[in-house]
PDB file of C-alpha atoms in Angstrom:
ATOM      1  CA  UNK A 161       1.568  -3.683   8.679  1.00  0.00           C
ATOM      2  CA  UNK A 162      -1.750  -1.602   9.176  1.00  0.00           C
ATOM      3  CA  UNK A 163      -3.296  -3.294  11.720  1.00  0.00           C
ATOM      4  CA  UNK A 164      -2.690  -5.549  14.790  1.00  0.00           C
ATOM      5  CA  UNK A 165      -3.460  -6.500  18.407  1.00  0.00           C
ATOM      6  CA  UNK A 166      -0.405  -5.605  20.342  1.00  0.00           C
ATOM      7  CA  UNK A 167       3.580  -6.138  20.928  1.00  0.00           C
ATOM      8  CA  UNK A 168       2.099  -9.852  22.238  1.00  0.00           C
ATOM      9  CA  UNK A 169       0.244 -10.452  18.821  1.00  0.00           C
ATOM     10  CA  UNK A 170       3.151  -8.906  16.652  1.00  0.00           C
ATOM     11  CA  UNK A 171       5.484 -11.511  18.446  1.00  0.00           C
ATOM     12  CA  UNK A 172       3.403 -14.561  17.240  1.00  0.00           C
ATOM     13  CA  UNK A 173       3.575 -13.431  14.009  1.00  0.00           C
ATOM     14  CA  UNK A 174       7.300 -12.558  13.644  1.00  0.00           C
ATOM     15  CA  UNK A 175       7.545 -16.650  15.242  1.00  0.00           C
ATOM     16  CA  UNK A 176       5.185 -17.819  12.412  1.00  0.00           C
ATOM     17  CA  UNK A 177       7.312 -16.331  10.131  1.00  0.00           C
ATOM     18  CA  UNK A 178      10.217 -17.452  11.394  1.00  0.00           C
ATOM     19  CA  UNK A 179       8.936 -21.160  11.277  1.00  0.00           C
ATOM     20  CA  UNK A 180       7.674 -20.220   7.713  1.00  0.00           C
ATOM     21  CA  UNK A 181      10.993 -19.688   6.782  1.00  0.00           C
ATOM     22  CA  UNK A 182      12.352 -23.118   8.117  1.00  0.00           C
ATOM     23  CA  UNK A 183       9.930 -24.331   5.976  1.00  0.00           C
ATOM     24  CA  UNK A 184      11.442 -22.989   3.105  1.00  0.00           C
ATOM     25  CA  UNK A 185      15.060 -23.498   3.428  1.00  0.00           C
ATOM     26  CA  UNK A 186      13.814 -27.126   3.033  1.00  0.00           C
ATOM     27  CA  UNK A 187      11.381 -26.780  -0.013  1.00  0.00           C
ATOM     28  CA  UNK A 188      12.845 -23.603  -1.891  1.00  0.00           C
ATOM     29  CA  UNK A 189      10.807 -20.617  -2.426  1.00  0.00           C
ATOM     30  CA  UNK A 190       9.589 -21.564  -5.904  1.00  0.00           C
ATOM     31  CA  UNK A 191      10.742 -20.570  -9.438  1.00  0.00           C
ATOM     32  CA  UNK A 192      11.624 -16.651  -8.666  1.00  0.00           C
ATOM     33  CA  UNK A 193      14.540 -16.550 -11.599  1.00  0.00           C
ATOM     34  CA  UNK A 194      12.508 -17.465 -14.636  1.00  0.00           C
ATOM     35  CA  UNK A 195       9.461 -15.140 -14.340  1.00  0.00           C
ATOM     36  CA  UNK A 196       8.632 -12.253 -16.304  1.00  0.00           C
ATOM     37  CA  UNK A 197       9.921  -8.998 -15.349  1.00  0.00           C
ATOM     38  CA  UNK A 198       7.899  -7.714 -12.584  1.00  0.00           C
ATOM     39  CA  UNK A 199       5.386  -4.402 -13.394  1.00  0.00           C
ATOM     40  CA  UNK A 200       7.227  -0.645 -12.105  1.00  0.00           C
ATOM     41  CA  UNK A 201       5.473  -0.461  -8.330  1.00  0.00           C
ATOM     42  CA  UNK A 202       7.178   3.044  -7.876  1.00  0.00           C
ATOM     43  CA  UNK A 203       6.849   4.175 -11.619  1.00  0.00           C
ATOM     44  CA  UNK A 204       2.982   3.684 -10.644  1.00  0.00           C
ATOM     45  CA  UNK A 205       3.290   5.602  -7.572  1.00  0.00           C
ATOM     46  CA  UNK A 206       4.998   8.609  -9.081  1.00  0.00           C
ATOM     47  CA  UNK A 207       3.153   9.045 -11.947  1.00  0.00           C
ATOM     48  CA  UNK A 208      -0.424   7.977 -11.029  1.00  0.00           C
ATOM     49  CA  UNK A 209      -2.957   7.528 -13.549  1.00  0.00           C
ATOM     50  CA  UNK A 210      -6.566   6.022 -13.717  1.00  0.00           C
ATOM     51  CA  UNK A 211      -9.843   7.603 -13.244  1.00  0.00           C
ATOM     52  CA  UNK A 212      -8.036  10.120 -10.197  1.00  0.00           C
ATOM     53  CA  UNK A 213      -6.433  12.245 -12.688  1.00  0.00           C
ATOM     54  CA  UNK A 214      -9.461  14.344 -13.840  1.00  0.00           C
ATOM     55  CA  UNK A 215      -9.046  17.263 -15.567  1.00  0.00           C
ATOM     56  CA  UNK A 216      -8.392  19.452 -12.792  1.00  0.00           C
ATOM     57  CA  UNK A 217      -4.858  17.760 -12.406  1.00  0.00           C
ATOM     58  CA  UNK A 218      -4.517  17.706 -15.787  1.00  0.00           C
ATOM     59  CA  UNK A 219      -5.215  21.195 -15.901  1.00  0.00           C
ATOM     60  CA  UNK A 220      -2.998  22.528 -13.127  1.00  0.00           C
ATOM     61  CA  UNK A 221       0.295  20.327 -14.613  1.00  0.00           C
ATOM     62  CA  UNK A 222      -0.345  22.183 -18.046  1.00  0.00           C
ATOM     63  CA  UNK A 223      -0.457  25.481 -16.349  1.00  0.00           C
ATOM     64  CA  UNK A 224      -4.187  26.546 -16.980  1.00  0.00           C
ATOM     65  CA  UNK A 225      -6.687  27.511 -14.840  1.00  0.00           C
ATOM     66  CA  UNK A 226      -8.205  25.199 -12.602  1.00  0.00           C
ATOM     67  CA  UNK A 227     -12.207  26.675 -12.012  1.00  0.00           C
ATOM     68  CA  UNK A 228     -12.314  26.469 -16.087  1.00  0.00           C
ATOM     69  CA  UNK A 229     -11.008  22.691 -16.228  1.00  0.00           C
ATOM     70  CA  UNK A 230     -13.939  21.609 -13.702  1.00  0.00           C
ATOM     71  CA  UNK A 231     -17.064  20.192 -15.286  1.00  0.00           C
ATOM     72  CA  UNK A 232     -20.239  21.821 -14.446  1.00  0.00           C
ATOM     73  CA  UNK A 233     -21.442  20.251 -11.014  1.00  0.00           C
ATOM     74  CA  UNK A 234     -18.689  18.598 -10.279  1.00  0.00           C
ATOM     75  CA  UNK A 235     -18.687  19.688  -6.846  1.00  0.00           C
ATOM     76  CA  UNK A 236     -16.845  16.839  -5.253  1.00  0.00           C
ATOM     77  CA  UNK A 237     -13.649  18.084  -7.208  1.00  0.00           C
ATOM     78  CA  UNK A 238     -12.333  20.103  -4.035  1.00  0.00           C
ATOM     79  CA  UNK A 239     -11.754  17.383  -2.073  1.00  0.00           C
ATOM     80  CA  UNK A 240     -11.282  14.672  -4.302  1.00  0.00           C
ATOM     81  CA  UNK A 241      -6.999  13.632  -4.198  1.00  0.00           C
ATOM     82  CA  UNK A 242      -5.944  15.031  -7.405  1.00  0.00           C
ATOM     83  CA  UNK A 243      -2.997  13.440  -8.854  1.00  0.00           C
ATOM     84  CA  UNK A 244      -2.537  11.427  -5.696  1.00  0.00           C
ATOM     85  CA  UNK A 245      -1.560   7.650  -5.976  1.00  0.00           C
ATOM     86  CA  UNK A 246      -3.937   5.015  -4.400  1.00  0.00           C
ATOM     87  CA  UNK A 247      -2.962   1.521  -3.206  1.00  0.00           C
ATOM     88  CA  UNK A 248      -6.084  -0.072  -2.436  1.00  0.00           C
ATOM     89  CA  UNK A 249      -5.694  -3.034  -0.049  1.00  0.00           C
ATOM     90  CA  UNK A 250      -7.464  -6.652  -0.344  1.00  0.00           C
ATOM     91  CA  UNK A 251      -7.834  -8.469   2.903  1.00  0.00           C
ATOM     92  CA  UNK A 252     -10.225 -10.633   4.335  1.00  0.00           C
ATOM     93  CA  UNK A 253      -9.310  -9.995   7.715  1.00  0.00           C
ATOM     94  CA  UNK A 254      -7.393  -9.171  10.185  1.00  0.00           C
ATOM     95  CA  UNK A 255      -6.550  -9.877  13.651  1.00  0.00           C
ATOM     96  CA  UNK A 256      -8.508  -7.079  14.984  1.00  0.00           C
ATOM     97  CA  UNK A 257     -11.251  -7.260  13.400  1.00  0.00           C
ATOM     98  CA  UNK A 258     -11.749 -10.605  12.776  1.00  0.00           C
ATOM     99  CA  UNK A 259     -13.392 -11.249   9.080  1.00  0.00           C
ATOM    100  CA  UNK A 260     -13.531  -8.411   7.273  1.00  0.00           C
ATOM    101  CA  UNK A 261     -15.343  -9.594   3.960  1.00  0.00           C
ATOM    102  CA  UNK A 262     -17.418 -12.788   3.944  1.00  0.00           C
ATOM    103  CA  UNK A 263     -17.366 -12.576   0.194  1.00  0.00           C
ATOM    104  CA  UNK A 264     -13.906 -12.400  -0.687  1.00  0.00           C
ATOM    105  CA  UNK A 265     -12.952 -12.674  -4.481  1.00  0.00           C
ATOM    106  CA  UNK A 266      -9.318 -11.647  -5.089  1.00  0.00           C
ATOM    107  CA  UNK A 267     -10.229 -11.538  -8.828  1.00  0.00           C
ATOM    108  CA  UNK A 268     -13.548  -9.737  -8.532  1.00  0.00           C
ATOM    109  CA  UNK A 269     -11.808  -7.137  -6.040  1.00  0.00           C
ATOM    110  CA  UNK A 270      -8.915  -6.617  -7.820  1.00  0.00           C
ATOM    111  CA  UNK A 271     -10.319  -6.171 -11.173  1.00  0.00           C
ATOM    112  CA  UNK A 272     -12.896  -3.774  -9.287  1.00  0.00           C
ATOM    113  CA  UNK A 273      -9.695  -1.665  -8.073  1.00  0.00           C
ATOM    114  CA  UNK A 274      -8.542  -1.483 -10.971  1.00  0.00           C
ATOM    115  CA  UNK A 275     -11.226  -0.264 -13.054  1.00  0.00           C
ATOM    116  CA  UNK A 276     -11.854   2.292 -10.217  1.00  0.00           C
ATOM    117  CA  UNK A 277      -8.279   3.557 -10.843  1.00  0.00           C
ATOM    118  CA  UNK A 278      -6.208   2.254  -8.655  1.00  0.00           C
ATOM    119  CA  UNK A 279      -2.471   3.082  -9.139  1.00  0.00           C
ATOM    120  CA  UNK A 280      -1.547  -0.259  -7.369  1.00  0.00           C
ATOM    121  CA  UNK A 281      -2.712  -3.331  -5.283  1.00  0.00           C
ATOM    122  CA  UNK A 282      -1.788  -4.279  -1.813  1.00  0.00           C
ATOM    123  CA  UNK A 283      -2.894  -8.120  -1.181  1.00  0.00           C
ATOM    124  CA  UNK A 284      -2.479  -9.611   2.444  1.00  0.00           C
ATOM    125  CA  UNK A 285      -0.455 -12.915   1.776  1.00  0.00           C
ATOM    126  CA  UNK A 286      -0.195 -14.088   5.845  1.00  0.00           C
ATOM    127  CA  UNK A 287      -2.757 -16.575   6.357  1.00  0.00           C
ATOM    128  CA  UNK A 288      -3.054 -17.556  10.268  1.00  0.00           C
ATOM    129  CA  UNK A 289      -3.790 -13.888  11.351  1.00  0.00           C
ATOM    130  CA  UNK A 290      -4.816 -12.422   8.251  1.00  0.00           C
ATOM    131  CA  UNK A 291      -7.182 -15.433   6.040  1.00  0.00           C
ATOM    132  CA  UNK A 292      -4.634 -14.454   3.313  1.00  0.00           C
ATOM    133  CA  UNK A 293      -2.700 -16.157   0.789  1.00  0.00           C
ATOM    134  CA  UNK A 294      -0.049 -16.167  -1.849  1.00  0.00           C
ATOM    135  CA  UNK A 295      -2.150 -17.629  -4.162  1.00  0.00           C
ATOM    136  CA  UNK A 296      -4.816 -14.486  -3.416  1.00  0.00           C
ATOM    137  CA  UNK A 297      -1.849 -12.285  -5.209  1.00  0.00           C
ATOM    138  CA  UNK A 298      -1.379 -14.503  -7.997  1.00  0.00           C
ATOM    139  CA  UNK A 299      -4.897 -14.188  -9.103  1.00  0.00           C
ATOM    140  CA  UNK A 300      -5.007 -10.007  -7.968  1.00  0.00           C
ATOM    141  CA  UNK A 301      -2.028  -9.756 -10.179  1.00  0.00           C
ATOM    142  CA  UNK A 302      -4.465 -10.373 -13.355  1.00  0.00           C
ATOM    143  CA  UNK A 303      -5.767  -7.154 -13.108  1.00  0.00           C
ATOM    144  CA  UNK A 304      -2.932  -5.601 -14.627  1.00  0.00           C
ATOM    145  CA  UNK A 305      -1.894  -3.380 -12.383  1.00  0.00           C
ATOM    146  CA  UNK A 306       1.304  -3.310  -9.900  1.00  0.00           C
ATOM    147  CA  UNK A 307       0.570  -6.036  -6.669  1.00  0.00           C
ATOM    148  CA  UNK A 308       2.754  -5.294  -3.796  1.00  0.00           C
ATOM    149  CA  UNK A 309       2.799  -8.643  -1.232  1.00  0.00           C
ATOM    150  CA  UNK A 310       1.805  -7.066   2.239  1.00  0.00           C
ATOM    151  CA  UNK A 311       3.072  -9.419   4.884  1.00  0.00           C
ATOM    152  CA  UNK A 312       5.814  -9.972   7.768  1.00  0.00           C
ATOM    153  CA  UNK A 313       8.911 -10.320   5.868  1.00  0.00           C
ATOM    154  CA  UNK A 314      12.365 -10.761   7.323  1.00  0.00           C
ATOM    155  CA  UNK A 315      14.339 -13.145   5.259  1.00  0.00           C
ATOM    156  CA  UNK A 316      15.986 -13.225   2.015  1.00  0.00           C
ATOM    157  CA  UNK A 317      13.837 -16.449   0.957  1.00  0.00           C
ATOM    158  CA  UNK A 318      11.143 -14.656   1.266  1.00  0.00           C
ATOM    159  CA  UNK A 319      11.919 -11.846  -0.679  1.00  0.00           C
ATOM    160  CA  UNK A 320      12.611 -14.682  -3.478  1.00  0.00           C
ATOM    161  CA  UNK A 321       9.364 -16.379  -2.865  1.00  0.00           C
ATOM    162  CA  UNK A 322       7.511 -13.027  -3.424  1.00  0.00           C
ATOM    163  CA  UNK A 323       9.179 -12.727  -7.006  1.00  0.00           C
ATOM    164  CA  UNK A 324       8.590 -16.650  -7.116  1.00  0.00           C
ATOM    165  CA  UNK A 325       4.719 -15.526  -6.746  1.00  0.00           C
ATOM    166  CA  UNK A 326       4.783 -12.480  -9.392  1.00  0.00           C
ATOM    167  CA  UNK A 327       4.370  -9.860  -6.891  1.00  0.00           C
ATOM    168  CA  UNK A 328       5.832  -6.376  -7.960  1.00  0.00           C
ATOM    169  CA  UNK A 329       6.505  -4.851  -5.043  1.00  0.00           C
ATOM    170  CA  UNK A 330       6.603  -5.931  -1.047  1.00  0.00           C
ATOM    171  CA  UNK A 331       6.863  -4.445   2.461  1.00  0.00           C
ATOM    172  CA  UNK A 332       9.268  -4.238   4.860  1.00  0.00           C
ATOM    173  CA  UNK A 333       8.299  -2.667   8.546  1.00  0.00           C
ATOM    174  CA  UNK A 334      11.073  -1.294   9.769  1.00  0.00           C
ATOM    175  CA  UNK A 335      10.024  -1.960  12.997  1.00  0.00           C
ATOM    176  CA  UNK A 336      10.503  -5.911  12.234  1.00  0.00           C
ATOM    177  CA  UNK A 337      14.183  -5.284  11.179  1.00  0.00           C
ATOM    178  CA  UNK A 338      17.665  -4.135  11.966  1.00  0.00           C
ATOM    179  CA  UNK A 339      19.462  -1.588   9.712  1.00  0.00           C
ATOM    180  CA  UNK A 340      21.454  -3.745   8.166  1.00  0.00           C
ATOM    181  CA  UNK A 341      18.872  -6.291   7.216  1.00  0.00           C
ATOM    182  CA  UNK A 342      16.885  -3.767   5.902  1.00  0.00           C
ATOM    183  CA  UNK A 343      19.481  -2.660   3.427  1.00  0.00           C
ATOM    184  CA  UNK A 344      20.049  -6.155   2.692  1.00  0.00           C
ATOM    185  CA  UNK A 345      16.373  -6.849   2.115  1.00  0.00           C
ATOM    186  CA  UNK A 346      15.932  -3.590  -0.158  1.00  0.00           C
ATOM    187  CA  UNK A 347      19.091  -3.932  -1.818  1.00  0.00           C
ATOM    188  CA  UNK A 348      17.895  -7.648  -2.401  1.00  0.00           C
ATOM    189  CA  UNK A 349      14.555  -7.071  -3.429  1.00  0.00           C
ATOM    190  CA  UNK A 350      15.725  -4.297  -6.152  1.00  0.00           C
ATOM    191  CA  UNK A 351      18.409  -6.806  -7.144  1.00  0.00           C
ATOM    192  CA  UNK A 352      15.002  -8.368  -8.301  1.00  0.00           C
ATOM    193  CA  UNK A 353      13.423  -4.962 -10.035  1.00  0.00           C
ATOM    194  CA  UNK A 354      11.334  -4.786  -6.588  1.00  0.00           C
ATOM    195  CA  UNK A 355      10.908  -1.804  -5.332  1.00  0.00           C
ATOM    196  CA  UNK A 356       9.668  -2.167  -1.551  1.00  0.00           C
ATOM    197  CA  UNK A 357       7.107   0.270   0.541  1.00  0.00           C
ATOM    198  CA  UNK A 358       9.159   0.582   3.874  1.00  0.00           C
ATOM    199  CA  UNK A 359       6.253   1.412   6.480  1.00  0.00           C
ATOM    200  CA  UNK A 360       7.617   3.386   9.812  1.00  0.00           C
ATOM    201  CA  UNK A 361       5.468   5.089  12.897  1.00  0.00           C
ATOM    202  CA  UNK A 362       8.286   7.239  14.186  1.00  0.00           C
ATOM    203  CA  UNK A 363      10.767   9.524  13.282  1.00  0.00           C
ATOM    204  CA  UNK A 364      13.651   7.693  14.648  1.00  0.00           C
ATOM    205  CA  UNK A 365      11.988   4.446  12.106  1.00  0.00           C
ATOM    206  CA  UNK A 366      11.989   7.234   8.972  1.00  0.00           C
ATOM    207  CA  UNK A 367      15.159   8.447   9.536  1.00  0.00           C
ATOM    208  CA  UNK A 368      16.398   5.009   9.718  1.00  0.00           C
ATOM    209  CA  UNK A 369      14.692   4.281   6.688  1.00  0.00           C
ATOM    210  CA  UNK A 370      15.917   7.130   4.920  1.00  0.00           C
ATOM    211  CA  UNK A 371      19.799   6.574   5.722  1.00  0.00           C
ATOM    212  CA  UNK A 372      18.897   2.870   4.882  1.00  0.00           C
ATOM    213  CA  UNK A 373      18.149   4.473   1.260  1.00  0.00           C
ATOM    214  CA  UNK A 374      14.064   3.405   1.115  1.00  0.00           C
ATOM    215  CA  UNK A 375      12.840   5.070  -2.036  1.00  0.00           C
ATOM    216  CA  UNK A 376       9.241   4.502  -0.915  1.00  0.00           C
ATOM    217  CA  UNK A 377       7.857   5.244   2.499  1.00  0.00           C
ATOM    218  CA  UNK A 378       4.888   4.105   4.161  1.00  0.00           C
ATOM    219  CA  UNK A 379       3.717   5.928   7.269  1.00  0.00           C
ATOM    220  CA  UNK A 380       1.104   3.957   9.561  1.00  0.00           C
ATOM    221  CA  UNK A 381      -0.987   5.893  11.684  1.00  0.00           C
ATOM    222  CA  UNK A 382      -1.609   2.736  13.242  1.00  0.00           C
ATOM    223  CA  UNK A 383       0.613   2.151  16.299  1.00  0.00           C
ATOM    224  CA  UNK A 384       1.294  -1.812  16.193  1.00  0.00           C
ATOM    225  CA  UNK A 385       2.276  -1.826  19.771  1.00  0.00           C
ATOM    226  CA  UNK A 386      -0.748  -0.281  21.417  1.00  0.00           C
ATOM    227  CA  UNK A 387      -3.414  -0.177  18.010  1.00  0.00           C
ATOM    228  CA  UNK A 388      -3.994   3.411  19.057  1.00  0.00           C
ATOM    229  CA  UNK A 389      -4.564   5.483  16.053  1.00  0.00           C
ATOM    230  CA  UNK A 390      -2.739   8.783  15.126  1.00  0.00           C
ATOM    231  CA  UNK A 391      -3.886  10.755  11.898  1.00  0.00           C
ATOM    232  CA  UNK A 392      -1.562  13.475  12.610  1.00  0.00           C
ATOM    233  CA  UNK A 393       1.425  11.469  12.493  1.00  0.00           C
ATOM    234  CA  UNK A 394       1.985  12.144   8.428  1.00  0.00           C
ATOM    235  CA  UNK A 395       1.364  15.630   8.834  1.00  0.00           C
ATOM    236  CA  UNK A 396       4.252  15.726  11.435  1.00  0.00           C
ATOM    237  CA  UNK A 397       6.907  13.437   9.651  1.00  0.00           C
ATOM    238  CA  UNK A 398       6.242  15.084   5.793  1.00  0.00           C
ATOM    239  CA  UNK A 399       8.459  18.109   6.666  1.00  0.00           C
ATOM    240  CA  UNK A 400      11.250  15.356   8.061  1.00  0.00           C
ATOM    241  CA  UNK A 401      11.152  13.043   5.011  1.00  0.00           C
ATOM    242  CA  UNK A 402      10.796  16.009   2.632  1.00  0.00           C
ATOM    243  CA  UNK A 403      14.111  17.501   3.996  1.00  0.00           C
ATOM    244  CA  UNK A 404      15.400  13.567   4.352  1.00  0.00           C
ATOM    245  CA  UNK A 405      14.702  12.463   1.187  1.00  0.00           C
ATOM    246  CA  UNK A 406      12.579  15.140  -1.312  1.00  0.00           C
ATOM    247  CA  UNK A 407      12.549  12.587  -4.102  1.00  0.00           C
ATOM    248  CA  UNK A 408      10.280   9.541  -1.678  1.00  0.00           C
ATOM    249  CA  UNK A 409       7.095   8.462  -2.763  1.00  0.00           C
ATOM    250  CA  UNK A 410       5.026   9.376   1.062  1.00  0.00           C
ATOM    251  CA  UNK A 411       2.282   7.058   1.362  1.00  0.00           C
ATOM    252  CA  UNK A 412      -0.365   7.765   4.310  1.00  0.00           C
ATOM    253  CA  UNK A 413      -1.952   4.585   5.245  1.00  0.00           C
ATOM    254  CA  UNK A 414      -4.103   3.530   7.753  1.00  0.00           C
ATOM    255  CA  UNK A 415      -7.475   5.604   9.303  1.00  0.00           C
ATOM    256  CA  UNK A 416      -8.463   7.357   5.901  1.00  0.00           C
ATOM    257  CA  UNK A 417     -12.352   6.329   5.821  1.00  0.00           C
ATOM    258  CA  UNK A 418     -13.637  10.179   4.674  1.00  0.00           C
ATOM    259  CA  UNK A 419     -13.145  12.686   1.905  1.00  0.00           C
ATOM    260  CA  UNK A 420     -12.070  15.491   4.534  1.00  0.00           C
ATOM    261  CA  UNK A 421      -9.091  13.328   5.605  1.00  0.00           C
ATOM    262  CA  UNK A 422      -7.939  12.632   1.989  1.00  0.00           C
ATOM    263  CA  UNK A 423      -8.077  15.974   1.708  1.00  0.00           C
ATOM    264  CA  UNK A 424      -6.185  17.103   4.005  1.00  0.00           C
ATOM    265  CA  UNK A 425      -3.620  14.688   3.873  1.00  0.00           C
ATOM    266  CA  UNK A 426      -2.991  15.258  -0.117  1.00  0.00           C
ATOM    267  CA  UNK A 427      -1.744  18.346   0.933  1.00  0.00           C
ATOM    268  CA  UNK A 428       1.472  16.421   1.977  1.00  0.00           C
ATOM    269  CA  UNK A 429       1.298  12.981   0.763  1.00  0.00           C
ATOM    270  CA  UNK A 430       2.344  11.465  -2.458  1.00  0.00           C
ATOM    271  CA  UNK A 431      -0.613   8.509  -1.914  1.00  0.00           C
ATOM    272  CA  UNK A 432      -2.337   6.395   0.155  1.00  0.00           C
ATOM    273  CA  UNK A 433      -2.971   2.760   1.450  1.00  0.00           C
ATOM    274  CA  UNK A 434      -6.483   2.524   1.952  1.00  0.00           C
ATOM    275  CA  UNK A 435      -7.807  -1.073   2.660  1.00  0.00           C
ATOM    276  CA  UNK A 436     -10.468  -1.638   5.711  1.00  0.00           C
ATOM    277  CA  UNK A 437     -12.647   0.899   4.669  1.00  0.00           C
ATOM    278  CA  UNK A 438     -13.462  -0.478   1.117  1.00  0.00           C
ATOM    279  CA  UNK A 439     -13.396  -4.245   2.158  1.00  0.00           C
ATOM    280  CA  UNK A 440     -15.637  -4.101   5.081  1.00  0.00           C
ATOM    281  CA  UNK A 441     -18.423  -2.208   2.281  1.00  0.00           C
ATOM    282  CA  UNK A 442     -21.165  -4.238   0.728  1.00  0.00           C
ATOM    283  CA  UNK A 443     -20.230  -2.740  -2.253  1.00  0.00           C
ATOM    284  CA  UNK A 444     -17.078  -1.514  -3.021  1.00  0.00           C
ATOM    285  CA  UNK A 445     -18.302   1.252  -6.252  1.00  0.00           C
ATOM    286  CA  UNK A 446     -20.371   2.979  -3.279  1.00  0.00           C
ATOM    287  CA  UNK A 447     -17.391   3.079  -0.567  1.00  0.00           C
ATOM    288  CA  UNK A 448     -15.184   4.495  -3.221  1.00  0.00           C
ATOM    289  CA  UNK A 449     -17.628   7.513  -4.370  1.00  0.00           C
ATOM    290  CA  UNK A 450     -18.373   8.242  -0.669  1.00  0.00           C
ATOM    291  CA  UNK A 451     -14.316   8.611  -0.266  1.00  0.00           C
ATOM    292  CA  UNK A 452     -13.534  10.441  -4.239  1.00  0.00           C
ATOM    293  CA  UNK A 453     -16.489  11.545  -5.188  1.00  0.00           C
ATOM    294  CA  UNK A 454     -18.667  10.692  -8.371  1.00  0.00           C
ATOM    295  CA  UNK A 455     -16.707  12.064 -10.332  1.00  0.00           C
ATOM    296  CA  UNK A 456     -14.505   9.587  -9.969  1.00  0.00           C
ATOM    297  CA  UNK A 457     -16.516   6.549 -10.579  1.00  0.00           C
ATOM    298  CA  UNK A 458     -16.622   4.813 -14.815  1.00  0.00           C
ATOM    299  CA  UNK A 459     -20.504   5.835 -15.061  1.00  0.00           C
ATOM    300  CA  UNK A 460     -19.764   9.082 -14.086  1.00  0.00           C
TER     301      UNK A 460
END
């Protein structure tokens, strides 16, 4: 998970869940085996589309020359992540920061997202530490695009109540879990057509998620023991994953609040999980320029 107050805070949470999941052993996690097939989280991932893919990326997968492709004055094109997947997060808030968007709309966001060009959604579904909801993915998931359910999950009924809820996709922190839980939980989920995003903030958590065979990797430059932030942390476990695993999605999340970052980072990630940044804006249209550029907004 992105953010969080401390070891203390992270152990509350893991006992929520756990009570959470008493809860359901009792009262089933819903209807998970009759709904329709979920939409292809890592499909999304590794072949982003929307508004991101100008024709600069266009250009430079058909072989042609990429100064030509670029409109006049498009001068935001050299830092804006070309043919880079985005999951853009909706949260209202979040332990740290308390609330994060008075106004929350999970339709209005997500639809927003969406017509951005958004590869994919990431909703917050924990509601004591994080004002979320599953019903806040149910109505995200009619934007049309692939929802992943961003919570603490641990437990094969809750892996059935996310299908049970229409999410696509889910995450498992590795830090939460043993290995063989976690190959239980991913073989589970997939069992489902869910692919997960496995998050780590180590080496020794991405190798573990590598040998536990995660397909999609999240790395957090948040540390969820001490909330101290590390940019550099993707830059230093790309070359290990790469050599790992060269056919993971790498998704940077966490931090990325300026076009120099995304920048950088596309050099060596596949995506990114960008959330705070864009919720805490007044508007949304105007925190997504000042991260892509113009160029990437509909009216441009």
């Amino acid at each position: 998970m992105a953010e969080g107050t401390g070891s203390s805070l992270l152990d509350r949470i893991v006992a929520r869940k756990r009570q959470e999941i008493d809860i359901l052993e009792k009262s089933g996690p819903g209807d998970w085996q009759s709904q329709s097939a979920p939409l292809d989280f890592y499909s999304a991932l590794k072949r982003p589309g929307g508004r991101l893919r100008s024709a600069t990326a266009t250009s430079r997968e058909a072989g042609m020359d990429v100064e030509s492709a670029r409109k006049p004055g498009d001068a935001n094109s050299d830092y804006l992540p070309l043919n880079r997947a985005i999951i853009s997060e909706s949260k209202k808030a979040s332990p740290s920061m308390g609330l994060i968007r008075p106004d929350y709309d999970p339709i209005t966001i997500a639809e927003t997202y969406a017509t951005l060009g958004a590869s994919c959604l990431s909703v917050l579904t924990d509601e004591p530490f994080f004002q979320g909801s599953i019903e806040h993915l149910k109505l995200a998931r009619q934007a049309g695009i692939p929802v992943l359910r961003k919570d603490f999950l641990i437990h094969r009924l809750q892996i059935e109540q996310s299908r049970a809820i229409q999410a696509d996709s889910l995450l498992l922190i590795v830090r939460l879990l043993d290995d063989a839980t976690l190959s239980d939980l991913l073989t589970y989920s997939r069992s489902m057509n869910m692919e997960p995003l496995v998050e780590v903030h180590s080496e020794a958590e991405l190798i573990r998620a590598c040998d536990c065979g995660a397909r999609i990797i999240g790395v957090n430059h948040r540390d969820l023991d001490t909330l101290e932030m590390d940019l550099s942390l993707s830059s230093r476990l790309a070359p290990v994953l790469r050599k790992k695993n060269p056919e993971a999605v790498f998704i940077a999340e966490s931090g990325i609040e300026n076009p120099e970052t995304l920048k950088e980072m596309s050099d060596y990630a596949d995506g990114f999980l960008i959330g705070t940044s864009l919720m805490r804006s007044p508007s949304i249209e105007e925190a997504w320029k000042h991260l892509f550029g113009p160029s990437s907004s509909p009216s441009s």
